[in-house]
Each structure stands twice: as C-alpha cells, then as structure tokens.
Amino acid sequence: MPRRPIFELNGRTALVTGASSGLGRHFARTLAVHGASVVLAARRVDRLEVLAGEIRGNGGTAHPVRMDVTDAHGVEAGLDAVQEALGVPDILVNNSGIARPASTLDVTEDDWAEVIGTNLEGAWRVAQGTARRMVDAGRAGAIINVLSILAFGVAGGLGPYAASKAGLLQLTRTMAMELARHRVRVNAIAPGYVLTEMNRDYFASDAGKATTKRIPQRRIGDPSELDGALLLLASDASSYMTGSTIVVDGGHLASSL
Ligand SMILES: NC(=O)c1ccc[n+]([C@@H]2O[C@H](COP(=O)([O-])OP(=O)(O)OC[C@H]3O[C@@H](n4cnc5c(N)ncnc54)[C@H](OP(=O)(O)O)[C@@H]3O)[C@@H](O)[C@H]2O)c1
C-alpha cells in the first residue's frame, strides 16, 4: 500500500483567531509549515503583521485581518475581507479566548460578560459566519474549536471560563451534527495547561507550581505538543471524525479522582 500524505494541507486556507499570541500564533505557524495559506485574526494587528512577515519569510502565505470576535459587524466585515483576499477558508481554528480569574463571590458583571462574550459568543459568531460561507460555497470544511480541560473538570476561581468552554463543547457537538450533511466537520481540542502569555504569571507563582505537581506528567505542556491534534483535525486524516474532542493535557483530567 502506498504512503498517503494524509496530514498534508497544501492548497488549503486556514483562518486562525487569536493568532497574535500564545497558542494561536503557534497554530498559525504550524499550519503554514504544513502547506496551508493562513489568515491571522486578532485585535492587535501590529503583532499579526510581524507574524505574517515571518511566515512569508519562510516561504508561506499569510494574511493579517483585524477581528474583534465580540463585535458582530466587525466579524462579518473581517470574514468578507478574508473571502476577498484568499477565498472561503477550508479550516477555521476558533482559538481566541480570555480568562478573568475570580471566585464565585467576586466575579463582576463585566468579568462574566467579557469571558462569555469572547470565549462562547465570539467563538459561536466566527464559527457560524465561517460555516455559512463554507456551505454557501459548497465547500467541505474543518472547524476546530479550542476548549480547555475546564470544559470537563473544575478549578477554583474560573467559573465563567469553565462555563464558556463547557458551552463551546456543546456547540461543537450541535454544529457537528447539523453541518455533517454539508461536509463541514466540527471538532475540538481541549488543552490542559500549556505555557503562554495567558498563564505565564500563574505558573511562576506558588499556586501554579502546586498545580504543576498535580499533573501526572509533572510539567506543563509546550504549544508544539498540540500539533498532532491540530494537524489531525485540520486535515483529511480526520475525514470520518466530527463532534469529537481531543484532550491533550499530560494526564491532568485522568488524575482528577
Ligand atoms: N494556554 C493554556 O494553557 C490553555 C489551556 C486551555 C485552553 N486554552 C485556550 O487556548 C486559547 C488561546 O489561549 P492562549 O493561552 O494562547 O492565550 P493568549 O496568549 O492570551 O492569547 C489569546 C488570544 O486571544 C485573542 N483574543 C482575546 N480577545 C479577543 C477578541 N475579543 N477578539 C479577537 N481575539 C481576541 C488575543 O488577541 P488580541 O488581544 O490581539 O485580540 C490573543 O491572540 C484560548 O481559547 C484559551 O482559553 C489555553
């Protein structure tokens, strides 16, 4: 049997939200290295320009787009701009997200609105807008929602965040069921703790070090350790997968009992 390049992304276009830092920046680099043209979306366009320059310098294709996922008109305008520049994306990595740590008694209305508005409503808005364009164009597509192990387990002080990711898990399943007939697959990655700007201060603290000790692999992950799950879900290697979530967490969820 001949080898099949099932993880190949040549000729595909991938939209990555939250590409200005952390996991999103890494995901965009990985997709570009594996052949995809990447659209880099976030609010900090200066950072996107730098990343686009780096990807182009390495022979890839990258296109920055300003997009605030909490702004419905802005998302529509951004998706239109993407379509005009590079066509309807084949892949969406729905990665933008924020955390506003606070205990249940201290969470403010603003904390709640910001976290749910970005992680759940924002992700839904970008997924819906992208899926509509995929279906209208009659194109197959792969949507990858970035969850967290907090979609399944709980940690103190992250109620709105956990609720947003659990909500996005159910949206992943609903969208998968409804969009399968249109050849649009919707899956998710649920990372455990991976070192990025979002959590760098926390993991330098005593509480963060204590958390690290509770992870069976006794360390936090590196963004590159999500590449296998990303490339699987973005490519034809997962052609019969939809509605699935891949947990990548050093065994953290398995250790919760
Ligand atoms: N790092 C981890 O350990 C970990 C674990 C599980 C899940 N996750 C998830 O992974 C995703 C990326 O997290 P990260 O660790 O890479 O965090 P990060 O370094 O803080 O990056 C977050 C990204 O989200 C973007 N973003 C925030 N609000 C936005 C908005 N309103 N519109 C558009 N983009 C927005 C930011 O871009 P701008 O500020 O430029 O807009 C930034 O690029 C998040 O969904 C997070 O929940 C992370």
Coordinates of C-alpha atoms and ligand atoms in Angstrom, one line a residue:
M1 CA 0.0 0.0 0.0
P2 CA 1.5 3.4 -0.9
R3 CA 2.1 6.0 1.8
R4 CA -0.7 8.6 1.8
P5 CA 0.2 12.2 2.8
I6 CA -2.9 12.4 5.0
F7 CA -1.8 15.4 7.1
E8 CA -1.0 17.5 4.0
L9 CA -2.5 21.0 3.9
N10 CA -1.2 22.2 0.6
G11 CA -3.8 24.3 -1.3
R12 CA -5.9 24.8 1.9
T13 CA -6.7 28.1 3.6
A14 CA -6.9 28.3 7.4
L15 CA -8.3 31.1 9.4
V16 CA -6.8 31.3 12.9
T17 CA -8.4 33.6 15.5
G18 CA -6.3 34.8 18.4
A19 CA -3.2 34.5 16.2
S20 CA -1.5 37.4 17.9
S21 CA 0.0 35.4 20.7
G22 CA 0.2 32.1 22.5
L23 CA -1.4 29.0 21.0
G24 CA -3.0 30.9 18.1
R25 CA 0.4 32.2 16.9
H26 CA 1.8 28.7 17.2
F27 CA -1.1 27.1 15.4
A28 CA -0.8 29.5 12.5
R29 CA 3.0 28.8 12.2
T30 CA 2.3 25.0 12.3
L31 CA -0.5 25.2 9.7
A32 CA 1.7 27.3 7.4
V33 CA 4.7 24.9 7.7
H34 CA 2.4 22.1 6.7
G35 CA 1.3 23.9 3.5
A36 CA -1.8 26.0 4.4
S37 CA -2.2 29.6 3.5
V38 CA -3.1 31.3 6.8
V39 CA -5.3 34.1 7.7
L40 CA -4.2 35.7 11.0
A41 CA -7.1 37.3 13.0
A42 CA -7.0 39.2 16.3
R43 CA -7.3 42.8 17.6
R44 CA -3.5 43.6 17.8
V45 CA -2.8 43.9 14.1
D46 CA 0.8 45.0 14.7
R47 CA 1.6 41.6 16.1
L48 CA -0.2 39.9 13.2
E49 CA 1.9 41.9 10.7
V50 CA 5.1 40.6 12.4
L51 CA 3.9 37.0 12.3
A52 CA 2.7 37.4 8.7
G53 CA 6.2 38.7 7.8
E54 CA 7.9 35.8 9.5
I55 CA 5.6 33.2 7.7
R56 CA 6.2 34.9 4.3
G57 CA 9.9 35.0 5.0
N58 CA 9.8 31.2 5.4
G59 CA 8.0 30.8 2.0
G60 CA 4.5 30.6 3.3
T61 CA 1.3 32.7 2.6
A62 CA -0.1 34.8 5.4
H63 CA -2.8 37.5 5.5
P64 CA -3.5 39.5 8.7
V65 CA -7.1 40.6 9.4
R66 CA -8.2 42.8 12.3
M67 CA -11.1 41.0 14.1
D68 CA -12.6 41.5 17.5
V69 CA -14.8 38.4 18.0
T70 CA -17.1 40.3 20.3
D71 CA -18.1 42.7 17.5
A72 CA -20.7 41.1 15.2
H73 CA -20.3 43.7 12.4
G74 CA -16.5 43.5 12.7
V75 CA -16.5 39.7 12.4
E76 CA -18.7 39.9 9.3
A77 CA -16.5 42.5 7.8
G78 CA -13.4 40.5 8.7
L79 CA -14.8 37.3 7.2
D80 CA -15.7 39.2 4.0
A81 CA -12.2 40.6 3.8
V82 CA -10.8 37.1 4.2
Q83 CA -13.0 35.8 1.5
E84 CA -12.0 38.6 -0.9
A85 CA -8.3 38.0 -0.2
L86 CA -7.9 34.3 -0.1
G87 CA -11.4 32.8 -0.7
V88 CA -13.6 30.9 1.7
P89 CA -11.4 29.2 4.4
D90 CA -11.2 25.4 4.4
I91 CA -10.1 25.4 8.0
L92 CA -11.1 27.5 11.0
V93 CA -9.2 27.4 14.2
N94 CA -11.5 29.1 16.7
N95 CA -8.9 29.9 19.3
S96 CA -9.5 33.5 20.7
G97 CA -10.0 33.3 24.4
I98 CA -9.6 35.1 27.7
A99 CA -9.7 34.3 31.4
R100 CA -10.6 36.6 34.2
P101 CA -9.9 34.7 37.4
A102 CA -12.2 35.5 40.3
S103 CA -14.0 33.4 42.9
T104 CA -17.8 33.0 42.5
L105 CA -18.4 35.6 45.2
D106 CA -16.2 38.2 43.4
V107 CA -17.0 37.7 39.7
T108 CA -18.3 41.0 38.3
E109 CA -20.9 41.5 35.6
D110 CA -18.1 42.8 33.4
D111 CA -15.9 39.7 34.0
W112 CA -18.8 37.5 33.1
A113 CA -19.8 39.4 30.0
E114 CA -16.2 39.6 28.8
V115 CA -15.4 36.0 29.2
I116 CA -18.7 34.6 27.9
G117 CA -18.7 37.3 25.2
T118 CA -15.3 36.3 23.9
N119 CA -14.9 32.6 24.5
L120 CA -18.5 31.4 23.9
E121 CA -20.4 34.1 21.9
G122 CA -17.3 35.1 20.0
A123 CA -16.4 31.6 19.1
W124 CA -20.0 30.8 18.0
R125 CA -20.1 34.0 15.9
V126 CA -16.9 33.2 14.0
A127 CA -17.9 29.6 13.6
Q128 CA -21.4 30.5 12.3
G129 CA -20.1 33.1 9.9
T130 CA -17.4 30.8 8.5
A131 CA -19.8 27.8 8.3
R132 CA -22.3 29.9 6.4
R133 CA -19.7 30.8 3.9
M134 CA -18.4 27.2 3.5
V135 CA -22.0 25.9 2.9
D136 CA -22.9 28.8 0.5
A137 CA -19.7 28.0 -1.5
G138 CA -20.5 24.2 -1.4
R139 CA -17.0 23.6 0.1
A140 CA -16.0 21.0 2.6
G141 CA -14.5 22.4 5.8
A142 CA -13.0 21.7 9.1
I143 CA -13.8 23.8 12.2
I144 CA -11.6 23.3 15.3
N145 CA -12.9 24.9 18.5
V146 CA -10.3 25.4 21.2
L147 CA -11.8 24.3 24.5
S148 CA -9.9 23.6 27.7
I149 CA -9.9 20.7 30.2
L150 CA -12.1 23.1 32.2
A151 CA -14.9 22.2 29.8
F152 CA -14.9 18.9 31.8
G153 CA -13.3 19.4 35.2
V154 CA -13.4 22.4 37.5
A155 CA -10.7 24.6 39.1
G156 CA -11.5 27.3 41.7
G157 CA -11.7 30.9 40.5
L158 CA -12.5 30.2 36.9
G159 CA -16.3 29.7 36.9
P160 CA -17.2 31.9 33.8
Y161 CA -14.2 30.5 31.9
A162 CA -15.2 26.9 32.6
A163 CA -18.8 27.7 31.7
S164 CA -17.7 29.3 28.4
K165 CA -15.7 26.2 27.5
A166 CA -18.4 23.7 28.5
G167 CA -20.8 25.7 26.4
L168 CA -18.5 25.6 23.4
L169 CA -18.2 21.9 23.8
Q170 CA -22.0 21.5 23.3
L171 CA -21.9 24.0 20.4
T172 CA -19.2 21.8 18.9
R173 CA -21.4 18.8 19.1
T174 CA -24.5 20.6 17.8
M175 CA -22.7 22.2 14.9
A176 CA -21.1 18.8 14.0
M177 CA -24.5 17.2 13.9
E178 CA -26.1 19.9 11.8
L179 CA -23.2 20.6 9.4
A180 CA -22.2 17.0 8.6
R181 CA -24.6 16.9 5.7
H182 CA -22.8 19.9 4.2
R183 CA -19.3 18.2 4.5
V184 CA -18.3 20.6 7.3
R185 CA -16.7 18.8 10.2
V186 CA -16.6 20.4 13.6
N187 CA -14.2 19.1 16.3
A188 CA -12.4 20.4 19.3
I189 CA -9.1 20.4 21.1
A190 CA -9.2 20.6 24.9
P191 CA -5.7 21.5 26.1
G192 CA -4.5 21.2 29.6
Y193 CA -2.0 23.7 30.9
V194 CA 0.3 24.9 28.1
L195 CA 2.7 27.8 28.7
T196 CA 1.5 31.1 27.0
E197 CA 1.1 34.7 27.9
M198 CA -2.3 33.9 29.4
N199 CA -0.8 31.8 32.2
R200 CA 2.9 32.7 32.4
D201 CA 2.5 34.7 35.7
Y202 CA 0.3 32.0 37.3
F203 CA 2.8 29.2 36.6
A204 CA 5.6 31.3 38.1
S205 CA 3.6 31.6 41.3
D206 CA 3.5 29.1 44.2
A207 CA -0.1 28.2 43.3
G208 CA 1.0 27.5 39.7
K209 CA 3.9 25.3 40.9
A210 CA 1.4 23.4 43.1
T211 CA -0.8 22.9 40.1
T212 CA 2.1 21.5 38.0
K213 CA 2.7 18.9 40.7
R214 CA -0.9 17.6 40.2
I215 CA -0.3 16.9 36.5
P216 CA 0.7 13.2 36.1
Q217 CA 3.5 14.2 33.7
R218 CA 4.7 16.7 36.3
R219 CA 5.1 19.6 33.8
I220 CA 3.0 22.0 31.8
G221 CA 2.8 21.4 28.1
D222 CA 4.6 23.1 25.2
P223 CA 2.5 24.6 22.4
S224 CA 4.2 22.2 20.0
E225 CA 2.6 19.3 21.8
L226 CA -0.8 20.3 20.4
D227 CA 0.5 20.0 16.8
G228 CA -0.5 16.3 16.4
A229 CA -4.2 17.0 17.4
L230 CA -4.3 20.2 15.3
L231 CA -3.0 18.6 12.2
L232 CA -5.2 15.6 12.6
L233 CA -8.4 17.7 12.9
A234 CA -7.4 20.2 10.2
S235 CA -6.5 17.6 7.6
D236 CA -8.1 14.7 5.7
A237 CA -6.6 12.4 8.3
S238 CA -9.8 13.0 10.3
S239 CA -12.2 12.7 7.4
Y240 CA -14.6 10.5 9.4
M241 CA -14.3 12.5 12.7
T242 CA -16.9 15.1 13.6
G243 CA -18.2 16.2 17.0
S244 CA -15.1 14.8 18.7
T245 CA -12.9 16.5 21.3
I246 CA -9.2 15.6 21.7
V247 CA -7.8 16.1 25.2
V248 CA -4.1 17.0 25.3
D249 CA -3.2 17.5 29.0
G250 CA -0.3 15.4 30.3
G251 CA -2.9 13.2 32.0
H252 CA -4.4 16.0 34.1
L253 CA -8.1 15.1 33.6
A254 CA -7.3 11.4 34.2
S255 CA -5.9 12.3 37.6
S256 CA -8.9 14.2 39.0
L257 CA -10.4 11.3 41.0
Ligands
LIG1 N1 -2.6 28.3 27.5 C1 -3.3 27.3 28.1 O1 -2.8 26.6 29.0 C2 -4.6 27.0 27.6 C3 -5.2 25.8 28.1 C4 -6.5 25.5 27.7 C5 -7.1 26.3 26.7 N2 -6.5 27.4 26.3 C6 -7.3 28.2 25.3 O2 -6.4 28.5 24.2 C7 -6.8 29.7 23.6 C8 -5.6 30.6 23.4 O3 -5.1 30.8 24.7 P1 -3.6 31.3 24.9 O4 -3.1 30.6 26.1 O5 -2.8 31.3 23.7 O6 -3.8 32.8 25.4 P2 -3.2 34.2 25.0 O7 -1.7 34.1 24.7 O8 -3.6 35.2 26.0 O9 -3.9 34.5 23.6 C9 -5.2 34.8 23.5 C10 -5.6 35.3 22.1 O10 -6.9 35.6 22.0 C11 -7.1 36.8 21.3 N3 -8.3 37.5 21.8 C12 -8.7 37.8 23.0 N4 -9.8 38.5 23.0 C13 -10.2 38.7 21.7 C14 -11.2 39.3 21.0 N5 -12.2 40.0 21.6 N6 -11.2 39.2 19.6 C15 -10.3 38.6 18.9 N7 -9.2 37.9 19.5 C16 -9.2 38.0 20.9 C17 -5.8 37.6 21.7 O11 -5.6 38.5 20.6 P3 -5.8 40.1 20.7 O12 -5.6 40.5 22.2 O13 -4.7 40.6 19.8 O14 -7.1 40.4 20.2 C18 -4.8 36.5 21.7 O15 -4.2 36.3 20.4 C19 -7.9 30.3 24.4 O16 -9.2 30.0 23.9 C20 -7.7 29.6 25.8 O17 -8.9 29.5 26.5 C21 -5.3 27.8 26.7

